[in-house]
PDB file of C-alpha atoms in Angstrom:
ATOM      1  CA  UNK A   1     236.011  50.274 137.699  1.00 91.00           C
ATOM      2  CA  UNK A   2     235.702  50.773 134.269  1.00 97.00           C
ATOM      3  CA  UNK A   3     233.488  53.697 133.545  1.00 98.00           C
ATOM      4  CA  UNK A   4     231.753  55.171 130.227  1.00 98.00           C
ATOM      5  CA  UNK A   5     230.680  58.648 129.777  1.00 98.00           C
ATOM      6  CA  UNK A   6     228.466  59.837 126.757  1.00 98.00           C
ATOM      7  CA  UNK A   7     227.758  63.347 126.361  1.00 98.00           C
ATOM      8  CA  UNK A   8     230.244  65.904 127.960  1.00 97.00           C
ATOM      9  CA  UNK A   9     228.522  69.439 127.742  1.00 93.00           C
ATOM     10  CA  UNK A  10     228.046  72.033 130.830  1.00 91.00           C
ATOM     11  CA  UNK A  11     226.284  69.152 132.850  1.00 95.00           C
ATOM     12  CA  UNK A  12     228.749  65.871 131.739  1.00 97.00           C
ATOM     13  CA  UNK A  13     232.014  67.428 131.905  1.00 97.00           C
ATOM     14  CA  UNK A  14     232.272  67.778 135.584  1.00 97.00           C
ATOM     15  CA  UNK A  15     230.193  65.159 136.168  1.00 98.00           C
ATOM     16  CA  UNK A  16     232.576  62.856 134.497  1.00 98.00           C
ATOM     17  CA  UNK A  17     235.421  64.729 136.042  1.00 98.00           C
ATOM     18  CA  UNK A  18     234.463  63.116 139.092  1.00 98.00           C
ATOM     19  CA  UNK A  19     234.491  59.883 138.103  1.00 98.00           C
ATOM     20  CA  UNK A  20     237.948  60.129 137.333  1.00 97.00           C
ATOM     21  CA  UNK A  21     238.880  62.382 140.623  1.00 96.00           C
ATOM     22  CA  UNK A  22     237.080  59.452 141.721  1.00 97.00           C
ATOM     23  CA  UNK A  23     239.775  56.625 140.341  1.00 96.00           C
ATOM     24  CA  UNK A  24     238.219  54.750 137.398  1.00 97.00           C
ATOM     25  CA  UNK A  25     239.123  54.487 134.152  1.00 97.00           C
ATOM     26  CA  UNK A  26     236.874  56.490 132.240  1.00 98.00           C
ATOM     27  CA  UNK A  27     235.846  56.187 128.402  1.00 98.00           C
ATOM     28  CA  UNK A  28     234.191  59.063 126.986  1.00 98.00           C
ATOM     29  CA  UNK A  29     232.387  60.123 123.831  1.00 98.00           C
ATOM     30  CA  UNK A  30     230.407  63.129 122.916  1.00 97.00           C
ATOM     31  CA  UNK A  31     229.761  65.445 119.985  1.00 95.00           C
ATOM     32  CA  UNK A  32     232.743  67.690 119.464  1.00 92.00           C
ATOM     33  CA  UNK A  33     236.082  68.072 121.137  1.00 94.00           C
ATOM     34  CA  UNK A  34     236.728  65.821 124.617  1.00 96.00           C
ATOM     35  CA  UNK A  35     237.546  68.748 126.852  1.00 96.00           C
ATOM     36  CA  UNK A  36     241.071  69.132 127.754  1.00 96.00           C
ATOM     37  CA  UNK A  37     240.594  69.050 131.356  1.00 95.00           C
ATOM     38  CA  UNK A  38     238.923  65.404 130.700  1.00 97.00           C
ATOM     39  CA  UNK A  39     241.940  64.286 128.612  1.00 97.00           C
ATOM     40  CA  UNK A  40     244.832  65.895 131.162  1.00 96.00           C
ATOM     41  CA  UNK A  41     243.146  63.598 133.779  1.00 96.00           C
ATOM     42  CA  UNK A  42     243.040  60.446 131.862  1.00 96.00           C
ATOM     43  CA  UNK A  43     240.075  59.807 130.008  1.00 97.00           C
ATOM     44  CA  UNK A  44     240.009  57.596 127.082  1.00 98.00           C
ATOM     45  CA  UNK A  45     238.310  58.868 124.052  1.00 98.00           C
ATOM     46  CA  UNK A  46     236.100  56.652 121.693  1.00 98.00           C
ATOM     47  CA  UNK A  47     234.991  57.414 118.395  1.00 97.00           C
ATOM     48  CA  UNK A  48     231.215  55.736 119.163  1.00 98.00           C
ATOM     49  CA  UNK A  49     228.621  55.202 121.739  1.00 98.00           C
ATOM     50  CA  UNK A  50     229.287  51.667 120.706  1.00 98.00           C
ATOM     51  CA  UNK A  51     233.121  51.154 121.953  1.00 98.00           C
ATOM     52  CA  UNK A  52     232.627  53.414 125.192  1.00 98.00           C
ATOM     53  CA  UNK A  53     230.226  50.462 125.873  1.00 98.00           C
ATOM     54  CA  UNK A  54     232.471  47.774 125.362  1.00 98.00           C
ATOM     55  CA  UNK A  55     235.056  49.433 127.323  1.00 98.00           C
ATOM     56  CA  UNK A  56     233.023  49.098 129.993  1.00 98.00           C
ATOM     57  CA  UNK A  57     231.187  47.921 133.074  1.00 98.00           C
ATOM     58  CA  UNK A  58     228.691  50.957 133.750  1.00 98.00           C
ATOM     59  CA  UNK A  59     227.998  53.664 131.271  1.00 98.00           C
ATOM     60  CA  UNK A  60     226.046  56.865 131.734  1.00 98.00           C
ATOM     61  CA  UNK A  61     224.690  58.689 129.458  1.00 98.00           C
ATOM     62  CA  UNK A  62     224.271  62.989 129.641  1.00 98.00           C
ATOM     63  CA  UNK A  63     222.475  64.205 126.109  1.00 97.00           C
ATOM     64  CA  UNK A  64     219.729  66.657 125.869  1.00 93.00           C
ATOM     65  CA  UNK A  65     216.441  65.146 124.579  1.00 94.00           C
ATOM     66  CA  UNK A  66     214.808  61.374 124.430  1.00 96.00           C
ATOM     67  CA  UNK A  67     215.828  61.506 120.568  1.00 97.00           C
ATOM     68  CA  UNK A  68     219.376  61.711 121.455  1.00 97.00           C
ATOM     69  CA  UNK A  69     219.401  59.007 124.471  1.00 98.00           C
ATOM     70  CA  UNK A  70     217.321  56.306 121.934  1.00 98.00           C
ATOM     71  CA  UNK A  71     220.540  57.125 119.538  1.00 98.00           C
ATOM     72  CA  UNK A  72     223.091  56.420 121.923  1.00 98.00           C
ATOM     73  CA  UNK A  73     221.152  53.366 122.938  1.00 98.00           C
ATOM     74  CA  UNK A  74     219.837  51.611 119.573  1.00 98.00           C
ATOM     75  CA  UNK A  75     220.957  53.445 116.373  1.00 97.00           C
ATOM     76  CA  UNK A  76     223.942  52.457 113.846  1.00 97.00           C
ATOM     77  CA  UNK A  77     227.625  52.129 116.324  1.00 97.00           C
ATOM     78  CA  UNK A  78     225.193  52.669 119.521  1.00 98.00           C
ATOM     79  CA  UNK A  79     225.588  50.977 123.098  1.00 98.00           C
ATOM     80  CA  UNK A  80     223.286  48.429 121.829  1.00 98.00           C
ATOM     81  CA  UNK A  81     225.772  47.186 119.000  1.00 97.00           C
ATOM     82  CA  UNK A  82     228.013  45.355 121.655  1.00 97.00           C
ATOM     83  CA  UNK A  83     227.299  42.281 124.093  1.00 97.00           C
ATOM     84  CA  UNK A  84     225.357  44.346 127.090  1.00 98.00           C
ATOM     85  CA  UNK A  85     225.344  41.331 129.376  1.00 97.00           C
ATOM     86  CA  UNK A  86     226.629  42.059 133.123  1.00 96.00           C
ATOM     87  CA  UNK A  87     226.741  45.976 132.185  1.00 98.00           C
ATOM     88  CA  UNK A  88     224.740  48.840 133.354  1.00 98.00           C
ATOM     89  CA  UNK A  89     223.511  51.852 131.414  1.00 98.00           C
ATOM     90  CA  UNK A  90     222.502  54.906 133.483  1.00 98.00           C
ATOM     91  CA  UNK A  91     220.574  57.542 132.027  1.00 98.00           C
ATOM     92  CA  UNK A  92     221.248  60.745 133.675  1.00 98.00           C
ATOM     93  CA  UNK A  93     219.693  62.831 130.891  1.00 97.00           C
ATOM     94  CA  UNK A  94     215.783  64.468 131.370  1.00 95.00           C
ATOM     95  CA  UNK A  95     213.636  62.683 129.074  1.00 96.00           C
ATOM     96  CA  UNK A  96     210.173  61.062 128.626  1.00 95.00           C
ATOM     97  CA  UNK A  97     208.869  58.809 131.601  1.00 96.00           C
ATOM     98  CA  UNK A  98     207.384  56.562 128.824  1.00 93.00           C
ATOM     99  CA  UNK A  99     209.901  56.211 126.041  1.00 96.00           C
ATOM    100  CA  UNK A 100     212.078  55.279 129.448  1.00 97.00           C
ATOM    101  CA  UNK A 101     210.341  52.218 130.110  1.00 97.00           C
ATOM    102  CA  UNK A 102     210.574  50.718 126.600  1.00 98.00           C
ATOM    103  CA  UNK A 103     214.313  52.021 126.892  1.00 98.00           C
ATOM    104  CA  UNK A 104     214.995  49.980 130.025  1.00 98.00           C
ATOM    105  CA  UNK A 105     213.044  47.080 128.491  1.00 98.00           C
ATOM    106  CA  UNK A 106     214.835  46.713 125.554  1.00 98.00           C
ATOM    107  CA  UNK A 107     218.245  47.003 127.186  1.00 98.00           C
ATOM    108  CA  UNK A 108     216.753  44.274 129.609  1.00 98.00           C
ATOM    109  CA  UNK A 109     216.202  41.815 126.841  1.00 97.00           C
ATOM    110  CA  UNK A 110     219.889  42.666 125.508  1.00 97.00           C
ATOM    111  CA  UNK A 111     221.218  41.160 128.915  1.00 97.00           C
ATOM    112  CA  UNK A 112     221.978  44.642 130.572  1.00 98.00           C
ATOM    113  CA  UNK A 113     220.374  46.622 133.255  1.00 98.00           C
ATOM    114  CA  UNK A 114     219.053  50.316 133.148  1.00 98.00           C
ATOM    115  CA  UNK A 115     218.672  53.025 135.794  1.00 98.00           C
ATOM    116  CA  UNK A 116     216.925  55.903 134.433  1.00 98.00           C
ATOM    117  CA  UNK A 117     218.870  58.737 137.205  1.00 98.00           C
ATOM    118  CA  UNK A 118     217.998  62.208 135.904  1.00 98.00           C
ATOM    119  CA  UNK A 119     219.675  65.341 138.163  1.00 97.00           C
ATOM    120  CA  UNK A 120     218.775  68.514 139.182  1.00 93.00           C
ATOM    121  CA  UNK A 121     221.018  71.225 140.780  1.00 90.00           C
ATOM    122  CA  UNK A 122     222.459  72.931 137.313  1.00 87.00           C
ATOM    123  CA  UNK A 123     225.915  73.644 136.265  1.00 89.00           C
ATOM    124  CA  UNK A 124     226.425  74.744 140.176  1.00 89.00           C
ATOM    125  CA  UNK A 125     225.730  71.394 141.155  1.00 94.00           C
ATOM    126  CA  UNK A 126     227.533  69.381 138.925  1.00 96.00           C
ATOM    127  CA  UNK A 127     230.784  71.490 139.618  1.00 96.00           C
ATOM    128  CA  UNK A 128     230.247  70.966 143.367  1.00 97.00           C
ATOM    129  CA  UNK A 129     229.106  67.244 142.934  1.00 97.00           C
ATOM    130  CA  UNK A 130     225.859  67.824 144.937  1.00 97.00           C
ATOM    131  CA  UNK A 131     223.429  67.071 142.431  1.00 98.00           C
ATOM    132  CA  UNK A 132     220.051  65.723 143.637  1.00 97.00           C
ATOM    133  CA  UNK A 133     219.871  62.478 141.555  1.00 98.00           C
ATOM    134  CA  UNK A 134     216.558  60.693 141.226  1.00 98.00           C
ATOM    135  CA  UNK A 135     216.594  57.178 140.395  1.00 98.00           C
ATOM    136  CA  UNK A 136     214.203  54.040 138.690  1.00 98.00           C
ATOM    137  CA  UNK A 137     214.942  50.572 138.250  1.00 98.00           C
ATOM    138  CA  UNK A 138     215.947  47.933 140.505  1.00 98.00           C
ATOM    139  CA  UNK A 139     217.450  48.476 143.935  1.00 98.00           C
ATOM    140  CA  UNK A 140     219.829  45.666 143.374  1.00 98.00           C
ATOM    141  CA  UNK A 141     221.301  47.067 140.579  1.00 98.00           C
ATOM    142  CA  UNK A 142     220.708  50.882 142.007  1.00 98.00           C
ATOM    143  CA  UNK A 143     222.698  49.530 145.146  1.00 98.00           C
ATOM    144  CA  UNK A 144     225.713  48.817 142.671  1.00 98.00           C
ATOM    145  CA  UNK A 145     225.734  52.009 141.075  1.00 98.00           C
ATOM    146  CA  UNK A 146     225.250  54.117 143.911  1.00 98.00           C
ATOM    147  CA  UNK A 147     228.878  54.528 145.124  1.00 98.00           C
ATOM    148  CA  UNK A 148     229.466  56.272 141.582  1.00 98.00           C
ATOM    149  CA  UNK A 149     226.672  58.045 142.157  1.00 98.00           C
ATOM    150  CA  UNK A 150     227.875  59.500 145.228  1.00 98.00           C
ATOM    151  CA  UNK A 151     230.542  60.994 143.389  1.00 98.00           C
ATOM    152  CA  UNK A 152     228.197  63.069 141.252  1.00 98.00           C
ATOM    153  CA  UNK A 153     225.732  64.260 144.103  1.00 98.00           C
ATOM    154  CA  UNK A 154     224.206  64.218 147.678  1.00 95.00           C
ATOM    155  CA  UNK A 155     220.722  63.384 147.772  1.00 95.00           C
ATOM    156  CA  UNK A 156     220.769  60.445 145.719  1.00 98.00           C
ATOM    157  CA  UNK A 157     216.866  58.817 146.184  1.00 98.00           C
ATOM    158  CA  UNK A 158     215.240  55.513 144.543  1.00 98.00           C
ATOM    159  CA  UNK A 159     212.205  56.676 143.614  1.00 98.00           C
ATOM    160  CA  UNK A 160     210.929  53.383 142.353  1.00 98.00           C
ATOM    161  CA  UNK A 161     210.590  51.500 139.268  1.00 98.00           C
ATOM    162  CA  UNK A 162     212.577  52.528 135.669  1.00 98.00           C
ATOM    163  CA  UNK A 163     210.625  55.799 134.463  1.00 97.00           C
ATOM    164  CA  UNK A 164     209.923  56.960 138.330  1.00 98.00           C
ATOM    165  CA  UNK A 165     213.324  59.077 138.469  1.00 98.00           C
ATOM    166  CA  UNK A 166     211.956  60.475 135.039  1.00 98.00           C
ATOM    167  CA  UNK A 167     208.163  60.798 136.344  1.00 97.00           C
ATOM    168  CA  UNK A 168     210.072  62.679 139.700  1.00 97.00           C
ATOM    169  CA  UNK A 169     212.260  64.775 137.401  1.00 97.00           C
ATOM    170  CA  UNK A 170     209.917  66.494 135.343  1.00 97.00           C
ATOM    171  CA  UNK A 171     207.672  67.093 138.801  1.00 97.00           C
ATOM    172  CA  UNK A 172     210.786  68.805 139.962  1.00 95.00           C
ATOM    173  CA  UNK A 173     210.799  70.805 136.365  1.00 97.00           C
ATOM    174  CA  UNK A 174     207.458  72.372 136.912  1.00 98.00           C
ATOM    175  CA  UNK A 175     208.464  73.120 140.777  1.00 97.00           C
ATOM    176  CA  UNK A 176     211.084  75.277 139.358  1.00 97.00           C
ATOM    177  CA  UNK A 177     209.601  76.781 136.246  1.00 98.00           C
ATOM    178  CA  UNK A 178     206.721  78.063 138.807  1.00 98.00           C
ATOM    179  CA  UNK A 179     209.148  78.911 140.964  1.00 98.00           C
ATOM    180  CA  UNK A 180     210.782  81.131 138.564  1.00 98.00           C
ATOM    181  CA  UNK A 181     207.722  82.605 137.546  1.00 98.00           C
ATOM    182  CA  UNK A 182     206.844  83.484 140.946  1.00 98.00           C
ATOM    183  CA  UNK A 183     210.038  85.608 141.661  1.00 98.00           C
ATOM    184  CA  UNK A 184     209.991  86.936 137.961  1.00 98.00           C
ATOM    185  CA  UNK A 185     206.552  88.562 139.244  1.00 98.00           C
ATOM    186  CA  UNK A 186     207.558  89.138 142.600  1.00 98.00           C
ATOM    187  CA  UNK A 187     210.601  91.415 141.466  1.00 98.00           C
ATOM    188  CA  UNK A 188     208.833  92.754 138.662  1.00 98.00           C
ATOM    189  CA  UNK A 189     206.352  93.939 140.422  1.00 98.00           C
ATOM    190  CA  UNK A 190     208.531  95.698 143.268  1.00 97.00           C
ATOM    191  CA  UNK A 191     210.939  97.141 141.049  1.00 96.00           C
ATOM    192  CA  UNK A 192     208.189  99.082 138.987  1.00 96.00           C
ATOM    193  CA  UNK A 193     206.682  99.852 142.655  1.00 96.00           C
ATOM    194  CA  UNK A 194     209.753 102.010 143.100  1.00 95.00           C
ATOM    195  CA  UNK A 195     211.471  99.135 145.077  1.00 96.00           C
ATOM    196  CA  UNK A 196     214.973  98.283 145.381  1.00 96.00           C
ATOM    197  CA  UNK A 197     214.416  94.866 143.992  1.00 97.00           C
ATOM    198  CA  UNK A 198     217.519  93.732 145.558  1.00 96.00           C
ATOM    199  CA  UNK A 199     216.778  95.013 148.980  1.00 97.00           C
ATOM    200  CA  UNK A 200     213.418  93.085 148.871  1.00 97.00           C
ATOM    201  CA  UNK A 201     214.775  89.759 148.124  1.00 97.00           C
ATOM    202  CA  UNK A 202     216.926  90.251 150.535  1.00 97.00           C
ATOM    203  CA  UNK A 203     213.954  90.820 152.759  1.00 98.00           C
ATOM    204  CA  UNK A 204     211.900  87.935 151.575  1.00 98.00           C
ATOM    205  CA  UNK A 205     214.855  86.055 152.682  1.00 98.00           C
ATOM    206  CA  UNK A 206     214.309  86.046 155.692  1.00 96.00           C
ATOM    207  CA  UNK A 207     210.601  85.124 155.505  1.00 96.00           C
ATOM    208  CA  UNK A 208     208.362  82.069 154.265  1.00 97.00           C
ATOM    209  CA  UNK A 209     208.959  83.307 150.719  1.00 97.00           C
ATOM    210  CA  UNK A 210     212.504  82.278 151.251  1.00 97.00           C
ATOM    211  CA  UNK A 211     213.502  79.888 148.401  1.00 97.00           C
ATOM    212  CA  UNK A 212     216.869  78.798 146.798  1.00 93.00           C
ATOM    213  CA  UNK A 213     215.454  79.929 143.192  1.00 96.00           C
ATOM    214  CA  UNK A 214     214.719  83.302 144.593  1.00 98.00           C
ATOM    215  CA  UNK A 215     218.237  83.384 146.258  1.00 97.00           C
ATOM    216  CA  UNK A 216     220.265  82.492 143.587  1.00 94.00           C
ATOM    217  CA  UNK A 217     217.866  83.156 140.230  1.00 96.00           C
ATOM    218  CA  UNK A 218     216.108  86.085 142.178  1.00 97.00           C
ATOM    219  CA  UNK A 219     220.268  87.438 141.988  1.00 96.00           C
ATOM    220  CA  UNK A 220     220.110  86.460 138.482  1.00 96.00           C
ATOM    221  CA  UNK A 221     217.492  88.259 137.356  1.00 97.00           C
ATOM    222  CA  UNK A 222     218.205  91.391 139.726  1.00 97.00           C
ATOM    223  CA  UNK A 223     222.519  91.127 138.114  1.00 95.00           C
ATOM    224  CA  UNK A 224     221.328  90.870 134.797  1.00 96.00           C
ATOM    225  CA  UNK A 225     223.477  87.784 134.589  1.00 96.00           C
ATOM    226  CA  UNK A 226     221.629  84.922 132.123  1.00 97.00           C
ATOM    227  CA  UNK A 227     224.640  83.397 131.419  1.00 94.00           C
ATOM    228  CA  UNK A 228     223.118  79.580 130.644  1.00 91.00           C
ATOM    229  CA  UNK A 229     223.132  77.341 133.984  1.00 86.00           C
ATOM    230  CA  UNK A 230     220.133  75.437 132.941  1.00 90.00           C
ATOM    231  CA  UNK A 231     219.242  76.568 129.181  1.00 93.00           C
ATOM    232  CA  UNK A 232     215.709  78.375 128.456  1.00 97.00           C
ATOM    233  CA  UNK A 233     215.055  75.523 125.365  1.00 96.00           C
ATOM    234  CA  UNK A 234     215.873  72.595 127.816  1.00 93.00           C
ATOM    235  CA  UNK A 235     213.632  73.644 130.544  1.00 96.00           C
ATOM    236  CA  UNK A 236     211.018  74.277 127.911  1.00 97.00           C
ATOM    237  CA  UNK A 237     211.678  70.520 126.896  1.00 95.00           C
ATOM    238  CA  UNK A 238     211.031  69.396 130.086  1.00 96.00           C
ATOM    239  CA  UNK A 239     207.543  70.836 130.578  1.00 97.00           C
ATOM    240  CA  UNK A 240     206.922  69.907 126.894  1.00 96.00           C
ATOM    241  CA  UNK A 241     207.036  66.515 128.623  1.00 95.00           C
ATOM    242  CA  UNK A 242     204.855  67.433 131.883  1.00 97.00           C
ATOM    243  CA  UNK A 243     201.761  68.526 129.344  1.00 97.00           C
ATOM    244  CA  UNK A 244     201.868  65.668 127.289  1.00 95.00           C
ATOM    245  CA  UNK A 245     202.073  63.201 130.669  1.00 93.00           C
ATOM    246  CA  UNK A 246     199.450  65.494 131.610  1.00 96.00           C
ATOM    247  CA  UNK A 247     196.966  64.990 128.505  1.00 96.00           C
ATOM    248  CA  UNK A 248     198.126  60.660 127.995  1.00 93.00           C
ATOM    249  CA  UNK A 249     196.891  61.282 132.659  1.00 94.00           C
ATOM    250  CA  UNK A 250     193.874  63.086 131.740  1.00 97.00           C
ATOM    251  CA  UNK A 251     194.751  66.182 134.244  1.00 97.00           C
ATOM    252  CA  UNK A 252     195.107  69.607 133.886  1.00 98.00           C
ATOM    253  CA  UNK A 253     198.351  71.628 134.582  1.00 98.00           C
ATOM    254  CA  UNK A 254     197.213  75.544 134.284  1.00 98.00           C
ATOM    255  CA  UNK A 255     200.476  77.163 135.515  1.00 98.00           C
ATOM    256  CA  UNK A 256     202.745  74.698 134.002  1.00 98.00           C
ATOM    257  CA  UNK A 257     200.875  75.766 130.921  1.00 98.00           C
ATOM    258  CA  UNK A 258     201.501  78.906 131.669  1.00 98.00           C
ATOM    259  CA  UNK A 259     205.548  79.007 132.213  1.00 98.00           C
ATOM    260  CA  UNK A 260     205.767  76.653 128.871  1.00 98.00           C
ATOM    261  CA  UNK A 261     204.435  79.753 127.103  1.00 98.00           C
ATOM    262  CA  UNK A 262     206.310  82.349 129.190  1.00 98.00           C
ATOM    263  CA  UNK A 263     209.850  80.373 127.914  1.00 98.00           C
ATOM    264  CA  UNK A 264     207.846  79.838 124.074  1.00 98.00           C
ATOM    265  CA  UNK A 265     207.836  83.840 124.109  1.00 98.00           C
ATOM    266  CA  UNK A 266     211.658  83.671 125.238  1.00 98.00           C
ATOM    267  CA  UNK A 267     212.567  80.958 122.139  1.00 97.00           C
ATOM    268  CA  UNK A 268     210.614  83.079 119.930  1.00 97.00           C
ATOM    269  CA  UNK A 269     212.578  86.325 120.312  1.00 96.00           C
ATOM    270  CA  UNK A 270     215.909  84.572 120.429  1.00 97.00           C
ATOM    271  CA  UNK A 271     216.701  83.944 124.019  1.00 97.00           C
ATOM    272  CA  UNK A 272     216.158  80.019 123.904  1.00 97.00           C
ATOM    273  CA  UNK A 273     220.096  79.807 124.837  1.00 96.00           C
ATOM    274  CA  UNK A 274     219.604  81.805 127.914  1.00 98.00           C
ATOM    275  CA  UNK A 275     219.937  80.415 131.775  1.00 96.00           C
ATOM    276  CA  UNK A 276     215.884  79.865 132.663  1.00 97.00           C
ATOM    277  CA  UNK A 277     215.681  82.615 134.797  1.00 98.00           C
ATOM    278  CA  UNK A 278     215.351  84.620 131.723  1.00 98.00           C
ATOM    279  CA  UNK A 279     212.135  83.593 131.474  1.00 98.00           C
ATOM    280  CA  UNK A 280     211.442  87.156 133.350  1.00 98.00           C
ATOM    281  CA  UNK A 281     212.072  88.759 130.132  1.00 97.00           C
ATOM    282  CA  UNK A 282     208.920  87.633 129.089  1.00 98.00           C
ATOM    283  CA  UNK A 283     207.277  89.312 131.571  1.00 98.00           C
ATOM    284  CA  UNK A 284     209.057  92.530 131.005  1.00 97.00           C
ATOM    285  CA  UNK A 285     207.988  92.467 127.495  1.00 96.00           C
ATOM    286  CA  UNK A 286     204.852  92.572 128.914  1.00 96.00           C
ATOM    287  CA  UNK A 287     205.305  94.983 131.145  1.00 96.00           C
ATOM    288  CA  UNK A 288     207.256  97.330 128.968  1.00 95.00           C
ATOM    289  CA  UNK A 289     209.461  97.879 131.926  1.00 96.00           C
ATOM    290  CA  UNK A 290     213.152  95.740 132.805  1.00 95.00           C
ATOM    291  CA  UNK A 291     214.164  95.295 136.402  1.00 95.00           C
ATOM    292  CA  UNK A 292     217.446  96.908 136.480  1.00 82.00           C
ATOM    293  CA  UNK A 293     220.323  96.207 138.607  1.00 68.00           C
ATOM    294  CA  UNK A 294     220.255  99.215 141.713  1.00 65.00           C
ATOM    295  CA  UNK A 295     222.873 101.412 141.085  1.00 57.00           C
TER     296      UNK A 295
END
């Protein structure tokens, strides 16, 4: 098939590297340099969002924010710029439930078709191609797309209409900034106990408190290793959009709140770039104490 690709950073890269492991030609774009493994395999480079779509059948897009998909989509040399008729566009970036819909509607009226298929599962899981991938739109044109998607990941779920893989993507952001918070605390609070924080995740392994963020951020956080996975200023993104779906709903979200100013503290002294288990910094501050690594 003929494949586009917009937006190759620690996320698109692999994910577009296995599209081609997969066997389709594959045109790319993104800001910057095409990586070299990407080229070595085969991919096509265009100079605009525009020609990757008329290159091809399906394009996804990767980007950070709703800003950047609406400029792939409708600015100057966008996707929008060429005949969209019997093409899909997939949005695999995180971005607003709302501006979604009018995304998907205007791409409608163009004579395309839009999935809105946001991922979770980090770096990790786009190496590994076991993203969870949560899709909206229609399950005709989901059923088309899906074999691609099974390249990228392993639970691969139609949530519903275009904006529900959005609407389930941010739910799954506030899972795991809580999440985070919760074994920031946890760890804090054992270390400064006299704990060896390492030997008590261990333990809480092997309990109901058991958790793949405290496996793998708990190790994180106990390492000292916040080299970005999933970066601090994305994840506060995300549950930028979960309190203002929360205030347009009319419900509160007192912990989300919470973790959204736990990573503002983190942007404001510089650590925005970090991997989001960082976010225990914060805390630290706080504390005026570090978890450090047993020796």
């Amino acid at each position: 098939m003929k494949i586009g690709f917009i937006g190759l950073g620690i996320m698109g890269t692999p994910m577009a590297g296995h599209i081609l492991a997969g066997g389709h030609q594959l045109h790319v774009n993104t800001i910057g340099d095409v990586p070299s493994t990407l080229l070595s395999a085969g991919a096509k480079v265009c100079a605009t969002a525009r020609e990757v779509a008329a290159a091809s059948d399906i394009i996804f897009i990767m980007v950070p924010d709703t800003p950047h998909v609406e400029e792939v989509l409708f600015a100057e040399n966008g996707c929008s710029e060429t005949d969209l008729h019997n093409k899909i566009i997939v949005d695999m970036s995180s971005i607003s439930p709302i501006e979604t819909k009018k995304f998907a509607e205007k791409v409608r009226q163009l004579g395309g078709e839009y999935l809105d298929a946001p991922v979770s599962g980090g770096e990790i899981g786009a190496q590994q191609a076991s993203l969870t991938i949560m899709v909206g739109g229609k399950p005709e044109v989901f059923n088309q797309v899906k074999p691609l998607l099974e390249l990228m990941g392993k639970n691969i779920t139609l949530v519903g209409d275009n904006g529900d893989g959005q609407t389930c993507k941010v739910a799954n952001q506030i899972i795991v900034a809580l999440t985070i918070e919760a074994v920031s605390e946890a760890l804090l609070f054992a270390a400064k106990a006299g704990a060896n924080p390492e030997k008590v995740k261990n333990a809480l392994m092997g309990g109901f408190a058991s958790s793949r963020i405290l496996e793998v951020h708990g190790e994180r956080i106990i390492k000292r290793n916040f080299e970005p996975g999933f970066k601090i200023a994305l994840h506060q993104k995300d549950l930028k959009l979960a309190l203002q779906g929360a205030s347009i709903l009319g419900i509160s979200l007192p912990n989300t709140a919470t973790c959204q100013e736990l990573f503002n503290s983190c942007v404001a002294n510089g650590r925005g770039h970090l991997d989001h288990s960082a976010m225990v910094n914060s805390l630290e501050l706080m504390a005026n104490y570090k978890i450090n690594h047993p020796a």
